[in-house]
Amino acid sequence: MPQYKAPLRDINFVLKNVLNCNEHYTTLSKTRREEVSEDLVDAIISEGAKFAENVLSPLNQVGDQEGCTWSPEGVKTPTGFKEAYQQFYEGGWPSMTADAKFGGQGLPNSLGLVMTEMISSSNWSWGMYTGLSQSAARLLENYAAGDLQETYLPKMSDGTWGGTMCLTEPHCGSDLGILRTKAEANADGSYNITGTKIFISGGEHDLMENIVHLVLARIEGAPMGTKGISLFLVPKFLPDANGEVGERNGVACGSIEHKMGIHGNATCVMNFDSAKGFLVGEENRGLNAMFHMMNSARLGTAMQGLAAGELAFQGALTYARERLQMRSLTGPKNPDGPADPLIVHPDVRRMLLTQKAFAEGSRAFIYWLAQLLDTSYFSDDEEAAKEAGELAELLTPIAKAFITETGLESANHGVQVYGGHGFIAEWGMEQIVRDLRISTLYEGTTGIQALDLLGRKVMGTGGASLARYTKLIHKFCKSQEDRPEMAGFIGKLAELNKEWGEITGKLGEKAMANADEVGAASVDYLMYSGYVSLAFMWAKMAVLALDAGEDDGFMKAKLQTAKFYFDRLLPRTEAHKLAMLSGADSTMAMDAEAFAF
Amino acid sequence: MPQYKAPLRDINFVLKNVLNCNEHYTTLSKTRREEVSEDLVDAIISEGAKFAENVLSPLNQVGDQEGCTWSPEGVKTPTGFKEAYQQFYEGGWPSMTADAKFGGQGLPNSLGLVMTEMISSSNWSWGMYTGLSQSAARLLENYAAGDLQETYLPKMSDGTWGGTMCLTEPHCGSDLGILRTKAEANADGSYNITGTKIFISGGEHDLMENIVHLVLARIEGAPMGTKGISLFLVPKFLPDANGEVGERNGVACGSIEHKMGIHGNATCVMNFDSAKGFLVGEENRGLNAMFHMMNSARLGTAMQGLAAGELAFQGALTYARERLQMRSLTGPKNPDGPADPLIVHPDVRRMLLTQKAFAEGSRAFIYWLAQLLDTSYFSDDEEAAKEAGELAELLTPIAKAFITETGLESANHGVQVYGGHGFIAEWGMEQIVRDLRISTLYEGTTGIQALDLLGRKVMGTGGASLARYTKLIHKFCKSQEDRPEMAGFIGKLAELNKEWGEITGKLGEKAMANADEVGAASVDYLMYSGYVSLAFMWAKMAVLALDAGEDDGFMKAKLQTAKFYFDRLLPRTEAHKLAMLSGADSTMAMDAEAFAF
C-alpha cells in the first residue's frame, strides 16, 4: 500500500496563492468565530497531515483486508479503527467546523475540507464514519428545531455521537419519490418510523457511543412523490433525562453488504421497526432539508475522487522512480544499472502527468467550490452570498461527477504503471480502484449529476447560471490579454468558453423539440464542463507560476503540468462536443426488445 | 451474477455473413483436416454454448468467492472446477484445434476461438487453465523436436496434461532481456533449470494430471539481453518409460498471489530448483518461439475484453429492462407501474449501446484476425499466407490493447447501470471489472502493445504494413460509393482512413528528430487505430444489414448500432489525434524530481 504523504506544498499553494484564503476568511462575517489566523491554519494542516500519515494511512490496507464484522449485537470495525477514532476525538478534530453555540470551533468548512482531503487519501473508509457524522450535524444546525439541537448537537459536535443519512430503499435509489418507509404520528409529537433502508454507510459501528440517523419517510396520508417526504431524526439510543445514552430505539442493522471496496466502512441494511423519530424541518419538506446534506456529501464524494487520484499518483510515482525496466528510447539514462527507471518512458510519464494534472486541477476546483459555499452560508454581503450560492449549485454536479470519473481514470493509471504488480493486493494499487469505484454511483450517479447539471442548473435557469460562470472565465481571459506567455492557454480557454455557450444554445433548441435530447447529451456535457473548468483552474495556476518564475522548481512544474493538461487532456472536449451534438436519435431509436437477440 | 447466454445469433452472423467462414475453411489446404462441414460448425457452437451456459457460468461467482487454495502439496481450485474440467475433457473439447498427428481434431483456430469466447464470457478464470494449455501445445507443435512432440503432445492434445508459459521474474516483466533463470547443460542433452518465475497462470492446479511448463531461461555463457534467451520444456512430472506420469521434477509452486480478480485461476510463484528441462527450438532463439505463444495469448486476452464486455452488457441489459426507476423525460412509458424501466432513460441507453457497439464490433474484429492467422498458418497459397500473417501482426496489438481497454469501459458501464447495486458482490457486476482489470496488464501492457504497433509494426516497416491495411479499407469504401444509404458511414470512414496515414507520416517525421515522440504518441495512436478498425467492421456490418432490410429485427438493430458507433464513439478519434499531434515536449519536459514536492 502506498504510504500517504500529504502534498503540503500544493495544498498551501492552492489555499493561499490561488484562493487567497486569509482574505477569504475575513469576509465570512456571519461565521461563528472571530478570527482564523494564519498560524492556526498552518497548525491545522501540519497536525492534520501527521494524523493522516501516521495514524490513518497504516490502517488503510488493514481495513480492506479485514473488513467489518456483523453480529446481532452490532458491527465491529477493523483493527485499529476504534483507537484511531479515539485519538481523533481527543484531538478535537470532529468539532472543527461545528457551530460554536454547541461547542464547535466554528471554523470555515473550506478549511475543514483540507483535513477531509488528507483523511480521504490516507483512509477513505475510516473517514466516512466521521465525515457523514459531521454532515449530519451541519444539517441539524440548519434545519432542526431548538430542542432537538440542544439535545443532540453538543454530543454530535464533538464527535461523541455520530450520524447517518438514510435515503435508499431496496426498490428506490435515484427515485426517492417512490419510497415507502412510513411515519406514524404519536400523541407526544414524535413519530413511529417503520421501513427498511439499504446502503446506509456507517449505519452501525463501534466507533461512537450513539448514532443519529436522518431518515426520509412518508407521514401517513402525505401526498405521493417527492412532495410527500419528510425528514426524521431517529437515534440508535434515545437520550435519557441527562442527555446521555438511554433506552435502545427500534432500529437495528440487519446485515452488511459484501462490496467491491471500502471494506472498512460498514454498508448497512437498517431495519426501522416503530422506531421513535422526530421531525426535522417542515412536514413534507424533507427532501429539501436532505439536499443540504446531499450537497455536502456530493462535495465529499468529489473529494474522494481527488483523494484517491492523489494517492494513486503518489504510489505510481514512487514505483516509476524505483522500478528498473527497459531502456529509454533515446538511449540509457541509468547506464550503470541493468535498465532505466520507468519514469524515463514517455507513456509512463503520460500516465503520471495525467494523474498529476487531474489531482492538482481538481484540488483547486474543489477548494474553490468550498470557498463559494462558505460565502453562501456565512457572508453578510447578501448579494455575494446569493451569487456564490448559485455558482456553487452549478459547480457541485460538475465537481462530483467529473472528479470521480477522472479520479477513477487516475486510479487505473496507478494500477497500470505497476504492470502486473498493480493487480496484486499486496501493493495496494488495486484497492484504490476498488475503493473509488463507488464514487460515481453513490450520492447520485454520474448520470444523475449530469441531468442535474444540464436539465436543472443550466436549462432550468434559462442559461443564466452558466452565463455567470462563463462571464467569470471571460473576465479572467481578458485580464491576461496582454501577457504573451499566457497566450497559448488563454486562446484555447477563451475559445472553449465561447463554444460552451454555443453548445448549450444548440442543445436548448433541440430539447424544445425533444426532452430526450437533454438526457442523451448530459454526460458528455458534464464531462465537457469539467474539462473546461479544470482548464480555467490550470490557466489561473499558470499565471501564478509565471509570476513566480522558473527558479522555483514547484512553480516550474506547475507550468509544465498546465501545458500537459492543455496539450493532452483538454482535447477530449472535442470528442464530447461531437458526441453530444450528434443528437438523441441514435441513442433512442432502438426498441427495448431489439438490444439483444 | 449475470447468467451467461451465448449470443448465438451474432456469433453466427459474424462467422457466416461477415466472414463467410465456410468458404474460408476451404482455403486452409494445409490444415490437418479434410473438411469442416456446416453441420459440424453448428454442432460445435450449439453444444459449446450449452456447456458454457450450464456448466461454467454457474461456477463463475463460486470461483471468485472461494478462490484457489495453496498448500505445500499443491493448489486446490474452487468447488466444481475439477468436475467441469472432467466434463470438458470427456467431451473432447481440448483437442478441437490440436494437430491430428497427435490425436487432435485439426479444426481451424478461428473456429476454436468461438468456443473460447463462450468459455471466456461464462468463466474466464476456469478458461485460462485450458486456454493456456492449448496454446502451449500449439507452440510445441511448431517448435519442439520430434521426440519431445511424441512424448508430450498426445497427452497435451487431448487435455490430459496442461501447460503454462513462464516468462516473468520478480525483477523483470516487460523487460525480458534482463531475466536471470539459468539453464545448465547435462551430458544427456537435457538442462537443469534454476530460478524463480512469478505471475504464472495455472502454474499449479488440480485439474490435470501433469503440467508442462514452457520456461524462458539463459544457458550458461549465453549473451546478455534478449538474444541470449532459450526456451525449455519443464514438466511437473517427468514421463516414465510408458509416457505416463513418472518422477516429480524439481519445480514447485511456492505460493499464489492475492489479486484483484480472476480468483479462480491460480497465479503462481514457481520455483525451479535444478529442474530437468528440454530445449525447445534453437539455443538463444527462445523469445522467437515464445512469441508464437504470446501472440496467441494476446489474441486470447483481446477475447477476454470482448467476453467480459459481452457479459457486462447482458447483465446491464437485463437489469435495465427490469428495474423501475424514474419517469422518462418524454412522459411515462410504463404508466401502470410506479416508475419506468431504466432502459427508457437516454443515458442508460448510451451506456448499453456503447457496450453493444464495442462487443459486436470487437467480435467481428477478433474473428477476422483469427481467420487471418488461420490463413497465415494453413494456406497453401504462400503469397496469401504471407500477406495475412503480416496484416495479423499489425492487428494483434490493436486487438489486444483496444479491446481490453474498451472492454474495461464496458465492464464499468455494467456496474454503472446497476447504480449502487453494481458495487455489491452479490450482483456479480463488480466481479467483471475486477476480473477484467488484469487484461490491460498481462501479455504486454497497453503501453507495450502501443510501442509494438507504432514502433515496430508501423514505423518498423516504413509504413508498408499500415498502407496494406488502409488500402484494404480504401477498397471497401470505394466499393460502396454508389450506395447512398452508406454515405454517412463511408464518408467518415474514408476520411479517417486517409487521416490515419497523414498522422502516421507526421509522427514519423517527428520521430526522426526525437525517438520519444513515438512513445509519447503511441497509446493515443493505438486507440485511434482501434476506433478506425471498429468503424471498418461496423461499416461492413451496415452493408449486410442494409442488404437484409428492416424486416429482420436483428439486422435493423445492427444498422442502429452502427449509427450509434459512428455518432457517439468514433468522435473520440478527434481527441486522440489532437493529443498525439501535440508532440512529446509536454510529456518529457519535467525532471523526474519535479513530479512531486
CSV table of C-alpha atoms in Angstrom, one decimal, chain A residues 9 170-175 178 198-199 257-262 313 317 321 323-326 329-330 338-339 343-344 346-347 349-350 352-353 356 412 415-416 419-421 423-425 430 433-434 437-438 440-441 445-447 451 514-516 519-520 523-524 553-554 557 560-561 563-564 567-568 571-572 574-575 578-579 582-583 586-590 592-597, chain B residues 9 170-175 178 198-199 257-262 313 317 321 323-326 329-330 338-339 343-344 346-347 349-350 352-353 356 412 415-416 419-421 423-425 430 433-434 437-438 440-441 445-447 451 514-516 519-520 523-524 553-554 557 560-561 563-564 567-568 571-572 574-575 578-579 582-583 586-590 592-597:
chain,number,residue,atom,x,y,z
A,9,ARG,CA,3.2,22.4,-0.8
A,170,PRO,CA,-34.5,-1.8,-1.9
A,171,HIS,CA,-36.8,-0.6,-4.6
A,172,CYS,CA,-35.6,3.0,-4.9
A,173,GLY,CA,-32.3,4.7,-5.1
A,174,SER,CA,-32.3,7.7,-7.5
A,175,ASP,CA,-36.1,7.7,-7.5
A,178,ILE,CA,-41.4,6.2,-4.6
A,198,ILE,CA,-30.3,0.0,2.5
A,199,PHE,CA,-26.8,1.2,1.6
A,257,GLU,CA,-23.1,-5.7,2.3
A,258,HIS,CA,-20.2,-7.5,0.7
A,259,LYS,CA,-18.8,-5.0,-1.7
A,260,MET,CA,-16.1,-4.3,-4.3
A,261,GLY,CA,-14.3,-1.9,-2.0
A,262,ILE,CA,-14.4,0.4,1.0
A,313,PHE,CA,-0.3,9.3,-8.2
A,317,LEU,CA,5.4,8.0,-8.9
A,321,ARG,CA,11.2,6.2,-10.0
A,323,ARG,CA,11.4,0.1,-10.8
A,324,LEU,CA,14.1,-0.5,-13.5
A,325,GLN,CA,12.7,-1.8,-16.8
A,326,MET,CA,13.7,-1.3,-20.4
A,329,LEU,CA,14.1,5.2,-26.5
A,330,THR,CA,16.7,8.0,-26.6
A,338,PRO,CA,20.5,-3.1,-15.7
A,339,ALA,CA,17.8,-0.9,-17.0
A,343,ILE,CA,9.8,7.3,-15.4
A,344,VAL,CA,12.1,7.7,-18.4
A,346,PRO,CA,7.1,8.6,-22.3
A,347,ASP,CA,3.9,6.6,-21.8
A,349,ARG,CA,5.1,9.9,-17.9
A,350,ARG,CA,1.9,10.4,-19.8
A,352,LEU,CA,1.8,10.2,-14.2
A,353,LEU,CA,1.2,13.6,-15.6
A,356,LYS,CA,-0.9,14.9,-11.5
A,412,ASN,CA,-6.5,2.9,-13.0
A,415,VAL,CA,-2.5,0.2,-11.4
A,416,GLN,CA,-1.2,0.4,-15.0
A,419,GLY,CA,2.2,-3.5,-14.6
A,420,GLY,CA,1.1,-7.0,-13.4
A,421,HIS,CA,2.0,-6.0,-9.8
A,423,PHE,CA,-3.2,-6.3,-9.9
A,424,ILE,CA,-1.7,-7.8,-6.8
A,425,ALA,CA,-3.4,-6.9,-3.5
A,430,GLU,CA,-5.9,-2.2,-7.0
A,433,VAL,CA,-9.6,1.4,-7.8
A,434,ARG,CA,-12.0,-0.8,-5.8
A,437,ARG,CA,-15.4,2.7,-7.8
A,438,ILE,CA,-18.4,3.5,-5.6
A,440,THR,CA,-19.5,7.5,-9.4
A,441,LEU,CA,-22.5,5.6,-8.0
A,445,THR,CA,-24.7,8.6,-10.2
A,446,THR,CA,-22.8,10.4,-12.9
A,447,GLY,CA,-26.0,10.2,-15.0
A,451,LEU,CA,-29.2,15.6,-15.6
A,514,ASN,CA,-37.5,16.5,-27.7
A,515,ALA,CA,-36.8,16.3,-24.0
A,516,ASP,CA,-34.6,13.2,-24.5
A,519,GLY,CA,-30.6,13.1,-21.3
A,520,ALA,CA,-28.7,11.9,-24.4
A,523,VAL,CA,-22.9,13.1,-19.5
A,524,ASP,CA,-20.9,14.4,-22.5
A,553,GLY,CA,11.0,24.2,-9.1
A,554,PHE,CA,7.5,23.8,-7.8
A,557,ALA,CA,6.5,22.1,-12.6
A,560,GLN,CA,4.7,22.2,-17.2
A,561,THR,CA,1.7,20.4,-15.9
A,563,LYS,CA,1.0,22.8,-20.6
A,564,PHE,CA,0.5,19.0,-20.4
A,567,ASP,CA,-1.9,19.6,-24.8
A,568,ARG,CA,-3.0,16.1,-23.8
A,571,PRO,CA,-8.6,17.9,-26.5
A,572,ARG,CA,-11.1,15.5,-25.1
A,574,GLU,CA,-13.7,17.8,-28.9
A,575,ALA,CA,-14.9,14.2,-28.7
A,578,LEU,CA,-19.1,15.9,-31.4
A,579,ALA,CA,-20.9,13.1,-29.5
A,582,SER,CA,-24.9,14.2,-32.8
A,583,GLY,CA,-28.4,14.3,-31.3
A,586,SER,CA,-29.0,7.1,-32.5
A,587,THR,CA,-29.4,6.7,-28.7
A,588,MET,CA,-33.2,6.5,-28.7
A,589,ALA,CA,-34.0,4.7,-32.0
A,590,MET,CA,-33.7,1.1,-30.9
A,592,ALA,CA,-36.0,-2.1,-25.9
A,593,GLU,CA,-36.6,-5.6,-27.3
A,594,ALA,CA,-34.0,-5.2,-30.0
A,595,PHE,CA,-30.9,-4.8,-27.8
A,596,ALA,CA,-30.2,-8.5,-27.9
A,597,PHE,CA,-31.4,-11.5,-29.9
B,9,ARG,CA,-27.3,-15.0,-33.5
B,170,PRO,CA,10.4,-10.7,-9.8
B,171,HIS,CA,12.7,-8.0,-11.3
B,172,CYS,CA,11.5,-8.3,-14.9
B,173,GLY,CA,8.2,-8.3,-16.7
B,174,SER,CA,8.2,-6.3,-19.9
B,175,ASP,CA,11.9,-6.3,-19.9
B,178,ILE,CA,17.3,-9.0,-18.0
B,198,ILE,CA,6.2,-15.2,-10.9
B,199,PHE,CA,2.7,-14.5,-12.2
B,257,GLU,CA,-1.0,-14.3,-5.3
B,258,HIS,CA,-3.8,-12.5,-3.7
B,259,LYS,CA,-5.3,-10.5,-6.5
B,260,MET,CA,-7.9,-8.0,-7.5
B,261,GLY,CA,-9.8,-10.6,-9.6
B,262,ILE,CA,-9.6,-13.9,-11.5
B,313,PHE,CA,-23.7,-5.9,-21.5
B,317,LEU,CA,-29.5,-5.1,-20.2
B,321,ARG,CA,-35.3,-3.8,-18.6
B,323,ARG,CA,-35.5,-2.2,-12.7
B,324,LEU,CA,-38.2,0.6,-12.4
B,325,GLN,CA,-36.8,4.0,-11.6
B,326,MET,CA,-37.9,7.5,-12.5
B,329,LEU,CA,-38.2,12.7,-19.8
B,330,THR,CA,-40.8,12.4,-22.5
B,338,PRO,CA,-44.6,3.0,-10.1
B,339,ALA,CA,-41.9,4.1,-12.5
B,343,ILE,CA,-34.0,1.4,-20.4
B,344,VAL,CA,-36.2,4.4,-21.3
B,346,PRO,CA,-31.2,8.1,-22.7
B,347,ASP,CA,-28.1,7.9,-20.6
B,349,ARG,CA,-29.2,3.6,-23.4
B,350,ARG,CA,-26.0,5.4,-24.1
B,352,LEU,CA,-25.9,-0.1,-23.1
B,353,LEU,CA,-25.3,0.9,-26.8
B,356,LYS,CA,-23.2,-3.4,-27.5
B,412,ASN,CA,-17.6,-0.3,-15.8
B,415,VAL,CA,-21.6,-1.6,-12.9
B,416,GLN,CA,-22.9,1.9,-13.5
B,419,GLY,CA,-26.3,2.1,-9.6
B,420,GLY,CA,-25.2,1.3,-6.0
B,421,HIS,CA,-26.1,-2.3,-6.6
B,423,PHE,CA,-20.8,-2.2,-6.2
B,424,ILE,CA,-22.4,-5.1,-4.3
B,425,ALA,CA,-20.7,-8.5,-4.8
B,430,GLU,CA,-18.2,-5.7,-10.0
B,433,VAL,CA,-14.5,-5.3,-13.6
B,434,ARG,CA,-12.1,-6.9,-11.2
B,437,ARG,CA,-8.6,-5.4,-14.9
B,438,ILE,CA,-5.7,-7.7,-15.5
B,440,THR,CA,-4.6,-4.4,-19.9
B,441,LEU,CA,-1.6,-5.6,-17.9
B,445,THR,CA,0.6,-3.8,-21.1
B,446,THR,CA,-1.3,-1.4,-23.3
B,447,GLY,CA,1.8,0.7,-23.4
B,451,LEU,CA,5.0,0.6,-28.8
B,514,ASN,CA,13.3,12.6,-31.3
B,515,ALA,CA,12.6,8.9,-30.6
B,516,ASP,CA,10.5,9.8,-27.6
B,519,GLY,CA,6.5,6.6,-27.0
B,520,ALA,CA,4.6,9.8,-26.3
B,523,VAL,CA,-1.2,4.9,-26.8
B,524,ASP,CA,-3.3,7.6,-28.5
B,553,GLY,CA,-35.2,-7.0,-36.4
B,554,PHE,CA,-31.6,-8.3,-35.8
B,557,ALA,CA,-30.6,-3.2,-34.7
B,560,GLN,CA,-28.9,1.3,-35.5
B,561,THR,CA,-25.8,0.2,-33.5
B,563,LYS,CA,-25.1,4.6,-36.5
B,564,PHE,CA,-24.6,4.9,-32.7
B,567,ASP,CA,-22.2,9.2,-33.9
B,568,ARG,CA,-21.1,8.7,-30.3
B,571,PRO,CA,-15.6,11.1,-32.5
B,572,ARG,CA,-13.1,10.0,-29.9
B,574,GLU,CA,-10.5,13.5,-32.7
B,575,ALA,CA,-9.3,13.7,-29.1
B,578,LEU,CA,-5.1,16.2,-31.1
B,579,ALA,CA,-3.3,14.7,-28.1
B,582,SER,CA,0.7,17.9,-29.7
B,583,GLY,CA,4.2,16.4,-29.5
B,586,SER,CA,4.8,18.5,-22.6
B,587,THR,CA,5.3,14.8,-21.7
B,588,MET,CA,9.1,14.8,-21.5
B,589,ALA,CA,9.9,18.3,-20.1
B,590,MET,CA,9.5,17.7,-16.4
B,592,ALA,CA,11.9,13.2,-12.6
B,593,GLU,CA,12.5,15.0,-9.3
B,594,ALA,CA,9.9,17.7,-10.0
B,595,PHE,CA,6.8,15.4,-10.2
B,596,ALA,CA,6.1,16.0,-6.5
B,597,PHE,CA,7.3,18.4,-3.8
